[in-house]
């Protein structure tokens, strides 16, 4: 008797979002002003700036691409996107992947056509276009469904995407309602937003990143991630110091890294923040552990994240308005003896330190380190 085992689909599913998804999303910078040309140029720029090599793979169209349904109920794109299949082919030709957006409600948050009562049909259409990533945003679904139906509604799309046979990353967006981290993975989610929308300012970013992720860490891991929302780096509302903190914090959180700026006109400073490969390596570490805060004192926060090779990422953050000296004792990090440190923003080996490490950190700044073990 011959047994034929087909492992391919299992492998594909396990590989999907095995590290936090990286790419670009249109919403933070462009909102309704995104179109086919912009998306193509973003794909070109991801390649030409080295972002692709740094790991930014998904080019995600957010809300406002949707047009009318045809007589058979098939969703069509609007006139900003003349041919979705051609656009997907173009993005794929660059070695990148493409994402799209919808809502389980009749209308999306920006008032465009949602997937209500067309779930499998839409999933099939997206798969036929070659879509690799779907963000599914609750929006008007709260007018149709009872809160108790939410999990089943997300599962419906999770199952619909699986039924297409195409590996499609499934991104849940319902702002952290009903402790989504507890069930997001079981409905097929590869990531789930944990909060309301991020804004391009220190208060919004720091509140979401520092205060609203604690306690969710045990739900993050390969294939399923907490999503504190897309990056605002380069959009102008924060200083370079604050954007480095944003990038470092998202890396410590093992958060998806979806750039949200206009890549075509980014400054060298923005480029260097988004493309710091040593920081990206913390985010993308294969162990897939979300970092946690180990201490908090007068605006100074110490966070750690265990890494696959046994190293430890250590972040010394300063949330206060003045310079502070932050001292990390090995004892509270679970370490003993002497350890080698590397500064991941200065790209510099700092030497070996016994018992503790202490550094001045500027207001709203960070010192991000890798401790060898
Ligand atoms: C919601 C989401 C945002 C974005 C907009 C689009 O607010 O949380 O990320 O997708 O909808 O309308």
mmCIF file of C-alpha atoms and ligand atoms in Angstrom:
data_model
loop_
_atom_site.group_PDB
_atom_site.id
_atom_site.type_symbol
_atom_site.label_atom_id
_atom_site.label_comp_id
_atom_site.label_asym_id
_atom_site.label_seq_id
_atom_site.Cartn_x
_atom_site.Cartn_y
_atom_site.Cartn_z
ATOM 1 C CA UNK A 1 0.000 0.000 0.000
ATOM 2 C CA UNK A 2 1.330 3.462 -0.838
ATOM 3 C CA UNK A 3 0.603 6.498 1.289
ATOM 4 C CA UNK A 4 0.989 9.823 -0.429
ATOM 5 C CA UNK A 5 1.435 12.629 2.022
ATOM 6 C CA UNK A 6 0.970 16.154 0.735
ATOM 7 C CA UNK A 7 2.667 18.490 3.170
ATOM 8 C CA UNK A 8 2.729 21.560 0.956
ATOM 9 C CA UNK A 9 -0.442 23.326 2.191
ATOM 10 C CA UNK A 10 0.524 22.708 5.834
ATOM 11 C CA UNK A 11 3.970 24.191 5.279
ATOM 12 C CA UNK A 12 2.522 27.206 3.504
ATOM 13 C CA UNK A 13 0.098 27.955 6.325
ATOM 14 C CA UNK A 14 2.800 27.594 8.973
ATOM 15 C CA UNK A 15 5.114 29.917 7.041
ATOM 16 C CA UNK A 16 2.531 32.673 6.797
ATOM 17 C CA UNK A 17 3.581 35.517 9.078
ATOM 18 C CA UNK A 18 6.106 33.290 10.844
ATOM 19 C CA UNK A 19 7.710 36.603 11.805
ATOM 20 C CA UNK A 20 5.724 39.873 12.146
ATOM 21 C CA UNK A 21 4.621 41.085 8.681
ATOM 22 C CA UNK A 22 6.684 43.940 7.217
ATOM 23 C CA UNK A 23 5.750 46.292 4.422
ATOM 24 C CA UNK A 24 3.938 49.536 3.667
ATOM 25 C CA UNK A 25 0.322 50.615 4.057
ATOM 26 C CA UNK A 26 -1.377 53.562 2.356
ATOM 27 C CA UNK A 27 -3.638 54.819 5.132
ATOM 28 C CA UNK A 28 -1.518 56.895 7.524
ATOM 29 C CA UNK A 29 -0.164 59.196 4.831
ATOM 30 C CA UNK A 30 -2.601 58.988 1.919
ATOM 31 C CA UNK A 31 -6.007 58.011 3.342
ATOM 32 C CA UNK A 32 -8.453 58.480 0.383
ATOM 33 C CA UNK A 33 -5.725 59.833 -1.896
ATOM 34 C CA UNK A 34 -4.225 56.444 -2.708
ATOM 35 C CA UNK A 35 -4.373 55.225 -6.321
ATOM 36 C CA UNK A 36 -2.797 52.742 -8.729
ATOM 37 C CA UNK A 37 0.097 55.059 -9.628
ATOM 38 C CA UNK A 38 0.974 55.716 -5.982
ATOM 39 C CA UNK A 39 0.993 52.005 -5.165
ATOM 40 C CA UNK A 40 3.214 51.177 -8.159
ATOM 41 C CA UNK A 41 5.626 53.954 -7.209
ATOM 42 C CA UNK A 42 5.699 52.739 -3.624
ATOM 43 C CA UNK A 43 6.598 49.243 -4.861
ATOM 44 C CA UNK A 44 9.365 50.731 -7.054
ATOM 45 C CA UNK A 45 10.685 52.741 -4.106
ATOM 46 C CA UNK A 46 10.645 49.812 -1.688
ATOM 47 C CA UNK A 47 13.028 48.097 -4.072
ATOM 48 C CA UNK A 48 15.212 51.115 -4.971
ATOM 49 C CA UNK A 49 15.704 52.272 -1.372
ATOM 50 C CA UNK A 50 16.754 48.819 -0.135
ATOM 51 C CA UNK A 51 13.599 48.410 1.968
ATOM 52 C CA UNK A 52 12.788 45.156 0.216
ATOM 53 C CA UNK A 53 16.186 43.756 1.152
ATOM 54 C CA UNK A 54 15.594 44.927 4.716
ATOM 55 C CA UNK A 55 12.402 42.803 4.808
ATOM 56 C CA UNK A 56 9.572 45.181 3.803
ATOM 57 C CA UNK A 57 7.600 42.889 1.479
ATOM 58 C CA UNK A 58 3.877 43.714 1.682
ATOM 59 C CA UNK A 59 2.497 46.686 -0.263
ATOM 60 C CA UNK A 60 -0.906 47.176 1.302
ATOM 61 C CA UNK A 61 -3.774 49.184 -0.103
ATOM 62 C CA UNK A 62 -6.026 50.336 2.739
ATOM 63 C CA UNK A 63 -9.571 51.687 2.464
ATOM 64 C CA UNK A 64 -10.986 53.569 -0.568
ATOM 65 C CA UNK A 65 -10.074 51.235 -3.451
ATOM 66 C CA UNK A 66 -13.573 49.704 -3.573
ATOM 67 C CA UNK A 67 -16.057 50.307 -6.396
ATOM 68 C CA UNK A 68 -19.564 49.007 -7.151
ATOM 69 C CA UNK A 69 -20.491 45.349 -7.373
ATOM 70 C CA UNK A 70 -21.335 44.025 -10.841
ATOM 71 C CA UNK A 71 -24.622 42.306 -11.713
ATOM 72 C CA UNK A 72 -23.316 39.003 -10.288
ATOM 73 C CA UNK A 73 -22.284 40.684 -7.057
ATOM 74 C CA UNK A 74 -18.548 40.640 -7.781
ATOM 75 C CA UNK A 75 -16.655 43.462 -6.113
ATOM 76 C CA UNK A 76 -14.873 45.809 -8.505
ATOM 77 C CA UNK A 77 -12.265 48.437 -7.840
ATOM 78 C CA UNK A 78 -13.124 52.116 -8.397
ATOM 79 C CA UNK A 79 -11.629 54.414 -11.011
ATOM 80 C CA UNK A 80 -8.512 55.120 -8.923
ATOM 81 C CA UNK A 81 -7.580 51.462 -9.501
ATOM 82 C CA UNK A 82 -8.356 50.584 -13.134
ATOM 83 C CA UNK A 83 -7.098 46.990 -12.992
ATOM 84 C CA UNK A 84 -6.358 45.268 -9.692
ATOM 85 C CA UNK A 85 -5.024 42.087 -11.310
ATOM 86 C CA UNK A 86 -2.551 44.122 -13.387
ATOM 87 C CA UNK A 87 -1.505 46.055 -10.279
ATOM 88 C CA UNK A 88 -0.975 42.828 -8.322
ATOM 89 C CA UNK A 89 1.065 41.420 -11.225
ATOM 90 C CA UNK A 90 3.195 44.563 -11.218
ATOM 91 C CA UNK A 91 3.841 44.390 -7.454
ATOM 92 C CA UNK A 92 4.661 40.672 -7.761
ATOM 93 C CA UNK A 93 7.057 41.390 -10.629
ATOM 94 C CA UNK A 94 9.114 43.397 -8.139
ATOM 95 C CA UNK A 95 9.370 40.388 -5.833
ATOM 96 C CA UNK A 96 6.870 41.958 -3.422
ATOM 97 C CA UNK A 97 3.413 40.993 -2.177
ATOM 98 C CA UNK A 98 0.188 42.969 -2.255
ATOM 99 C CA UNK A 99 -2.478 43.585 0.364
ATOM 100 C CA UNK A 100 -6.037 44.855 0.302
ATOM 101 C CA UNK A 101 -8.699 45.983 2.772
ATOM 102 C CA UNK A 102 -12.379 45.330 3.505
ATOM 103 C CA UNK A 103 -14.998 45.239 6.246
ATOM 104 C CA UNK A 104 -17.456 42.562 7.396
ATOM 105 C CA UNK A 105 -20.076 45.331 7.370
ATOM 106 C CA UNK A 106 -21.948 46.707 4.353
ATOM 107 C CA UNK A 107 -19.672 49.767 4.338
ATOM 108 C CA UNK A 108 -16.033 50.292 5.232
ATOM 109 C CA UNK A 109 -14.966 52.951 7.727
ATOM 110 C CA UNK A 110 -14.532 55.466 4.872
ATOM 111 C CA UNK A 111 -17.991 54.566 3.507
ATOM 112 C CA UNK A 112 -16.984 52.298 0.611
ATOM 113 C CA UNK A 113 -18.420 48.873 -0.266
ATOM 114 C CA UNK A 114 -17.798 46.206 2.408
ATOM 115 C CA UNK A 115 -17.940 42.408 2.169
ATOM 116 C CA UNK A 116 -21.269 41.918 3.999
ATOM 117 C CA UNK A 117 -23.036 38.849 2.555
ATOM 118 C CA UNK A 118 -20.295 38.479 -0.082
ATOM 119 C CA UNK A 119 -17.530 37.034 2.087
ATOM 120 C CA UNK A 120 -16.533 33.958 0.073
ATOM 121 C CA UNK A 121 -17.175 35.742 -3.209
ATOM 122 C CA UNK A 122 -14.835 38.586 -2.224
ATOM 123 C CA UNK A 123 -12.169 36.214 -0.935
ATOM 124 C CA UNK A 124 -12.315 34.390 -4.274
ATOM 125 C CA UNK A 125 -12.044 37.666 -6.202
ATOM 126 C CA UNK A 126 -9.032 38.785 -4.170
ATOM 127 C CA UNK A 127 -7.347 35.412 -4.630
ATOM 128 C CA UNK A 128 -7.979 35.616 -8.388
ATOM 129 C CA UNK A 129 -6.374 39.057 -8.445
ATOM 130 C CA UNK A 130 -3.346 37.624 -6.606
ATOM 131 C CA UNK A 131 -3.875 39.332 -3.251
ATOM 132 C CA UNK A 132 -1.555 38.158 -0.452
ATOM 133 C CA UNK A 133 -2.839 40.047 2.610
ATOM 134 C CA UNK A 134 -6.301 41.177 3.758
ATOM 135 C CA UNK A 135 -7.026 43.718 6.495
ATOM 136 C CA UNK A 136 -10.602 43.230 7.706
ATOM 137 C CA UNK A 137 -11.952 46.257 9.549
ATOM 138 C CA UNK A 138 -15.087 46.030 11.740
ATOM 139 C CA UNK A 139 -16.494 49.527 10.902
ATOM 140 C CA UNK A 140 -20.221 49.339 10.036
ATOM 141 C CA UNK A 141 -20.500 45.690 11.102
ATOM 142 C CA UNK A 142 -21.522 46.960 14.543
ATOM 143 C CA UNK A 143 -24.830 48.127 12.998
ATOM 144 C CA UNK A 144 -25.573 44.657 11.610
ATOM 145 C CA UNK A 145 -24.238 42.179 14.122
ATOM 146 C CA UNK A 146 -24.511 41.664 17.851
ATOM 147 C CA UNK A 147 -21.201 41.892 19.733
ATOM 148 C CA UNK A 148 -21.511 38.165 20.504
ATOM 149 C CA UNK A 149 -21.357 37.401 16.774
ATOM 150 C CA UNK A 150 -18.020 39.107 16.220
ATOM 151 C CA UNK A 151 -15.800 36.031 16.517
ATOM 152 C CA UNK A 152 -17.959 33.997 14.142
ATOM 153 C CA UNK A 153 -17.975 36.860 11.631
ATOM 154 C CA UNK A 154 -14.172 37.061 11.635
ATOM 155 C CA UNK A 155 -13.957 33.265 11.389
ATOM 156 C CA UNK A 156 -16.212 33.383 8.353
ATOM 157 C CA UNK A 157 -13.644 35.460 6.479
ATOM 158 C CA UNK A 158 -10.731 33.488 7.952
ATOM 159 C CA UNK A 159 -12.324 30.301 6.564
ATOM 160 C CA UNK A 160 -13.186 31.986 3.266
ATOM 161 C CA UNK A 161 -9.566 33.036 2.755
ATOM 162 C CA UNK A 162 -8.346 29.514 3.550
ATOM 163 C CA UNK A 163 -10.904 28.035 1.158
ATOM 164 C CA UNK A 164 -9.336 29.993 -1.721
ATOM 165 C CA UNK A 165 -6.214 27.823 -1.372
ATOM 166 C CA UNK A 166 -4.014 30.917 -1.676
ATOM 167 C CA UNK A 167 -1.821 31.787 1.331
ATOM 168 C CA UNK A 168 -3.297 35.124 2.408
ATOM 169 C CA UNK A 169 -2.263 36.912 5.601
ATOM 170 C CA UNK A 170 -5.416 37.736 7.592
ATOM 171 C CA UNK A 171 -5.220 41.001 9.550
ATOM 172 C CA UNK A 172 -8.009 41.638 12.056
ATOM 173 C CA UNK A 173 -8.885 45.259 12.731
ATOM 174 C CA UNK A 174 -11.499 45.798 15.417
ATOM 175 C CA UNK A 175 -9.499 48.040 17.746
ATOM 176 C CA UNK A 176 -8.900 45.425 20.463
ATOM 177 C CA UNK A 177 -12.594 44.835 21.254
ATOM 178 C CA UNK A 178 -13.533 41.747 23.276
ATOM 179 C CA UNK A 179 -9.897 40.920 24.108
ATOM 180 C CA UNK A 180 -9.226 39.941 20.505
ATOM 181 C CA UNK A 181 -5.749 38.687 21.469
ATOM 182 C CA UNK A 182 -7.470 35.756 23.230
ATOM 183 C CA UNK A 183 -9.301 34.530 20.104
ATOM 184 C CA UNK A 184 -7.761 36.244 17.070
ATOM 185 C CA UNK A 185 -5.553 33.266 16.271
ATOM 186 C CA UNK A 186 -8.386 30.754 16.540
ATOM 187 C CA UNK A 187 -10.442 32.513 13.839
ATOM 188 C CA UNK A 188 -7.494 32.397 11.432
ATOM 189 C CA UNK A 189 -5.980 35.793 12.257
ATOM 190 C CA UNK A 190 -2.253 36.296 11.672
ATOM 191 C CA UNK A 191 -2.365 39.665 13.423
ATOM 192 C CA UNK A 192 -4.929 41.744 15.241
ATOM 193 C CA UNK A 193 -5.057 45.398 16.134
ATOM 194 C CA UNK A 194 -4.983 45.874 19.884
ATOM 195 C CA UNK A 195 -6.129 49.518 20.029
ATOM 196 C CA UNK A 196 -7.829 52.368 18.187
ATOM 197 C CA UNK A 197 -5.990 54.237 15.437
ATOM 198 C CA UNK A 198 -2.481 55.563 15.947
ATOM 199 C CA UNK A 199 -1.843 59.266 15.288
ATOM 200 C CA UNK A 200 1.402 60.905 14.287
ATOM 201 C CA UNK A 201 2.221 62.376 17.677
ATOM 202 C CA UNK A 202 4.182 61.359 20.768
ATOM 203 C CA UNK A 203 1.165 61.018 23.049
ATOM 204 C CA UNK A 204 -0.697 58.633 20.757
ATOM 205 C CA UNK A 205 2.337 56.536 19.819
ATOM 206 C CA UNK A 206 3.741 56.285 23.335
ATOM 207 C CA UNK A 207 0.392 55.500 24.960
ATOM 208 C CA UNK A 208 -0.320 52.712 22.485
ATOM 209 C CA UNK A 209 3.210 51.299 22.562
ATOM 210 C CA UNK A 210 4.124 51.568 26.230
ATOM 211 C CA UNK A 211 0.786 51.317 28.014
ATOM 212 C CA UNK A 212 -1.650 49.325 25.930
ATOM 213 C CA UNK A 213 0.256 46.172 24.974
ATOM 214 C CA UNK A 214 1.109 44.847 28.418
ATOM 215 C CA UNK A 215 -0.501 41.524 29.221
ATOM 216 C CA UNK A 216 -0.966 40.537 25.569
ATOM 217 C CA UNK A 217 2.530 39.110 25.156
ATOM 218 C CA UNK A 218 1.592 35.510 25.739
ATOM 219 C CA UNK A 219 -0.721 35.593 22.714
ATOM 220 C CA UNK A 220 2.022 36.645 20.273
ATOM 221 C CA UNK A 221 4.144 34.108 18.425
ATOM 222 C CA UNK A 222 5.013 32.794 14.967
ATOM 223 C CA UNK A 223 1.935 33.115 12.738
ATOM 224 C CA UNK A 224 -0.106 35.307 15.115
ATOM 225 C CA UNK A 225 0.846 38.766 16.361
ATOM 226 C CA UNK A 226 -0.462 41.666 18.398
ATOM 227 C CA UNK A 227 -0.699 44.730 16.155
ATOM 228 C CA UNK A 228 -0.268 48.133 17.840
ATOM 229 C CA UNK A 229 -1.016 49.736 14.419
ATOM 230 C CA UNK A 230 1.065 50.981 11.523
ATOM 231 C CA UNK A 231 4.189 53.105 11.741
ATOM 232 C CA UNK A 232 4.082 56.903 11.594
ATOM 233 C CA UNK A 233 7.848 57.234 11.072
ATOM 234 C CA UNK A 234 8.592 59.993 8.563
ATOM 235 C CA UNK A 235 5.146 61.598 8.603
ATOM 236 C CA UNK A 236 6.395 64.731 10.367
ATOM 237 C CA UNK A 237 4.526 64.841 13.668
ATOM 238 C CA UNK A 238 7.383 63.551 15.821
ATOM 239 C CA UNK A 239 11.105 64.239 16.122
ATOM 240 C CA UNK A 240 13.760 61.822 14.853
ATOM 241 C CA UNK A 241 14.435 60.872 18.480
ATOM 242 C CA UNK A 242 10.756 60.026 18.952
ATOM 243 C CA UNK A 243 10.625 58.060 15.706
ATOM 244 C CA UNK A 244 13.640 56.012 16.845
ATOM 245 C CA UNK A 245 11.707 55.272 20.036
ATOM 246 C CA UNK A 246 8.658 54.317 17.903
ATOM 247 C CA UNK A 247 10.758 51.901 15.807
ATOM 248 C CA UNK A 248 12.553 50.454 18.843
ATOM 249 C CA UNK A 249 9.347 49.956 20.805
ATOM 250 C CA UNK A 250 7.583 48.240 17.890
ATOM 251 C CA UNK A 251 10.642 45.987 17.459
ATOM 252 C CA UNK A 252 10.614 45.094 21.168
ATOM 253 C CA UNK A 253 6.881 44.336 20.860
ATOM 254 C CA UNK A 254 7.442 41.995 17.889
ATOM 255 C CA UNK A 255 4.920 44.218 16.149
ATOM 256 C CA UNK A 256 4.164 44.222 12.432
ATOM 257 C CA UNK A 257 6.350 46.878 10.774
ATOM 258 C CA UNK A 258 4.162 48.579 8.188
ATOM 259 C CA UNK A 259 5.677 51.874 7.124
ATOM 260 C CA UNK A 260 3.000 54.552 6.742
ATOM 261 C CA UNK A 261 4.904 57.396 5.102
ATOM 262 C CA UNK A 262 5.532 58.577 1.539
ATOM 263 C CA UNK A 263 8.584 56.482 0.736
ATOM 264 C CA UNK A 264 9.270 58.453 -2.465
ATOM 265 C CA UNK A 265 10.238 61.583 -0.577
ATOM 266 C CA UNK A 266 11.608 60.243 2.700
ATOM 267 C CA UNK A 267 14.676 61.894 4.177
ATOM 268 C CA UNK A 268 17.891 60.020 4.852
ATOM 269 C CA UNK A 269 17.045 60.199 8.552
ATOM 270 C CA UNK A 270 13.690 58.450 7.998
ATOM 271 C CA UNK A 271 15.321 55.915 5.702
ATOM 272 C CA UNK A 272 17.963 55.121 8.316
ATOM 273 C CA UNK A 273 15.324 54.637 11.025
ATOM 274 C CA UNK A 274 13.108 52.364 8.929
ATOM 275 C CA UNK A 275 16.055 50.406 7.560
ATOM 276 C CA UNK A 276 18.132 49.832 10.658
ATOM 277 C CA UNK A 277 18.772 46.134 10.103
ATOM 278 C CA UNK A 278 19.972 45.505 13.647
ATOM 279 C CA UNK A 279 16.698 46.877 15.018
ATOM 280 C CA UNK A 280 14.663 44.998 12.406
ATOM 281 C CA UNK A 281 16.457 41.808 13.511
ATOM 282 C CA UNK A 282 15.025 42.288 17.017
ATOM 283 C CA UNK A 283 11.508 42.588 15.605
ATOM 284 C CA UNK A 284 11.952 39.692 13.188
ATOM 285 C CA UNK A 285 13.721 37.350 15.599
ATOM 286 C CA UNK A 286 12.545 33.807 14.879
ATOM 287 C CA UNK A 287 11.801 32.956 18.489
ATOM 288 C CA UNK A 288 8.834 35.306 18.068
ATOM 289 C CA UNK A 289 8.616 36.475 21.668
ATOM 290 C CA UNK A 290 6.981 39.821 22.426
ATOM 291 C CA UNK A 291 9.143 41.921 24.755
ATOM 292 C CA UNK A 292 7.996 43.122 28.153
ATOM 293 C CA UNK A 293 8.645 45.935 30.579
ATOM 294 C CA UNK A 294 10.796 44.920 33.528
ATOM 295 C CA UNK A 295 10.851 48.246 35.318
ATOM 296 C CA UNK A 296 9.290 51.698 35.281
ATOM 297 C CA UNK A 297 10.510 54.617 37.334
ATOM 298 C CA UNK A 298 10.012 58.352 36.830
ATOM 299 C CA UNK A 299 9.572 58.106 33.050
ATOM 300 C CA UNK A 300 12.427 55.627 32.617
ATOM 301 C CA UNK A 301 11.335 52.221 31.353
ATOM 302 C CA UNK A 302 13.468 49.133 30.901
ATOM 303 C CA UNK A 303 12.198 46.496 28.463
ATOM 304 C CA UNK A 304 13.656 43.138 27.435
ATOM 305 C CA UNK A 305 12.972 40.654 24.648
ATOM 306 C CA UNK A 306 14.535 37.172 24.545
ATOM 307 C CA UNK A 307 16.073 36.212 21.202
ATOM 308 C CA UNK A 308 16.503 32.920 19.380
ATOM 309 C CA UNK A 309 20.287 32.607 19.837
ATOM 310 C CA UNK A 310 20.048 33.196 23.569
ATOM 311 C CA UNK A 311 20.851 36.917 23.368
ATOM 312 C CA UNK A 312 18.638 39.435 25.088
ATOM 313 C CA UNK A 313 17.413 42.707 23.567
ATOM 314 C CA UNK A 314 17.452 45.474 26.157
ATOM 315 C CA UNK A 315 15.755 48.836 25.643
ATOM 316 C CA UNK A 316 16.302 51.789 27.957
ATOM 317 C CA UNK A 317 13.475 54.247 27.257
ATOM 318 C CA UNK A 318 12.979 57.751 28.591
ATOM 319 C CA UNK A 319 9.369 58.944 28.431
ATOM 320 C CA UNK A 320 10.063 62.078 30.450
ATOM 321 C CA UNK A 321 10.768 65.616 29.231
ATOM 322 C CA UNK A 322 14.342 65.733 30.565
ATOM 323 C CA UNK A 323 17.497 63.660 30.254
ATOM 324 C CA UNK A 324 17.591 60.727 32.689
ATOM 325 C CA UNK A 325 20.202 58.221 33.666
ATOM 326 C CA UNK A 326 18.843 54.673 33.292
ATOM 327 C CA UNK A 327 20.547 51.841 35.130
ATOM 328 C CA UNK A 328 19.742 48.231 34.291
ATOM 329 C CA UNK A 329 20.896 45.690 36.870
ATOM 330 C CA UNK A 330 21.594 42.240 35.475
ATOM 331 C CA UNK A 331 19.755 40.777 38.442
ATOM 332 C CA UNK A 332 16.368 42.179 37.387
ATOM 333 C CA UNK A 333 17.048 40.947 33.839
ATOM 334 C CA UNK A 334 17.767 37.442 35.100
ATOM 335 C CA UNK A 335 21.461 37.696 34.204
ATOM 336 C CA UNK A 336 24.632 37.141 36.189
ATOM 337 C CA UNK A 337 28.281 38.086 35.715
ATOM 338 C CA UNK A 338 29.831 39.862 32.745
ATOM 339 C CA UNK A 339 28.139 40.411 29.390
ATOM 340 C CA UNK A 340 29.024 41.973 26.041
ATOM 341 C CA UNK A 341 26.779 44.781 24.843
ATOM 342 C CA UNK A 342 26.117 46.206 21.407
ATOM 343 C CA UNK A 343 24.352 49.532 20.744
ATOM 344 C CA UNK A 344 21.909 48.953 17.870
ATOM 345 C CA UNK A 345 21.415 52.619 16.911
ATOM 346 C CA UNK A 346 25.105 53.591 17.191
ATOM 347 C CA UNK A 347 26.073 50.261 15.524
ATOM 348 C CA UNK A 348 28.839 49.947 18.066
ATOM 349 C CA UNK A 349 30.175 47.268 20.401
ATOM 350 C CA UNK A 350 30.292 48.809 23.856
ATOM 351 C CA UNK A 351 32.462 46.217 25.612
ATOM 352 C CA UNK A 352 31.693 43.914 28.534
ATOM 353 C CA UNK A 353 29.830 44.961 31.639
ATOM 354 C CA UNK A 354 29.515 43.305 35.015
ATOM 355 C CA UNK A 355 26.345 43.433 37.155
ATOM 356 C CA UNK A 356 24.699 46.444 35.465
ATOM 357 C CA UNK A 357 24.734 48.913 32.592
ATOM 358 C CA UNK A 358 23.945 52.588 32.991
ATOM 359 C CA UNK A 359 23.372 55.261 30.288
ATOM 360 C CA UNK A 360 22.006 58.751 29.968
ATOM 361 C CA UNK A 361 18.954 58.720 27.709
ATOM 362 C CA UNK A 362 17.614 61.916 26.115
ATOM 363 C CA UNK A 363 13.994 63.025 26.603
ATOM 364 C CA UNK A 364 11.592 60.751 24.640
ATOM 365 C CA UNK A 365 14.634 58.766 23.524
ATOM 366 C CA UNK A 366 15.902 55.226 23.662
ATOM 367 C CA UNK A 367 19.129 53.282 23.922
ATOM 368 C CA UNK A 368 18.597 49.907 22.294
ATOM 369 C CA UNK A 369 21.067 47.179 23.103
ATOM 370 C CA UNK A 370 21.777 43.558 22.404
ATOM 371 C CA UNK A 371 23.253 41.585 25.277
ATOM 372 C CA UNK A 372 25.269 38.538 24.283
ATOM 373 C CA UNK A 373 24.861 35.492 26.503
HETATM 374 C C1 LIG B 1 -10.125 52.403 10.558
HETATM 375 C C2 LIG B 1 -8.819 51.640 10.747
HETATM 376 C C3 LIG B 1 -7.686 52.390 10.087
HETATM 377 C C4 LIG B 1 -7.989 52.581 8.610
HETATM 378 C C5 LIG B 1 -9.322 53.275 8.419
HETATM 379 C C6 LIG B 1 -9.768 53.284 6.961
HETATM 380 O O1 LIG B 1 -10.113 53.628 11.228
HETATM 381 O O2 LIG B 1 -8.560 51.440 12.112
HETATM 382 O O3 LIG B 1 -6.460 51.704 10.251
HETATM 383 O O4 LIG B 1 -7.981 51.324 7.976
HETATM 384 O O5 LIG B 1 -10.353 52.630 9.169
HETATM 385 O O6 LIG B 1 -11.034 53.828 6.760
#
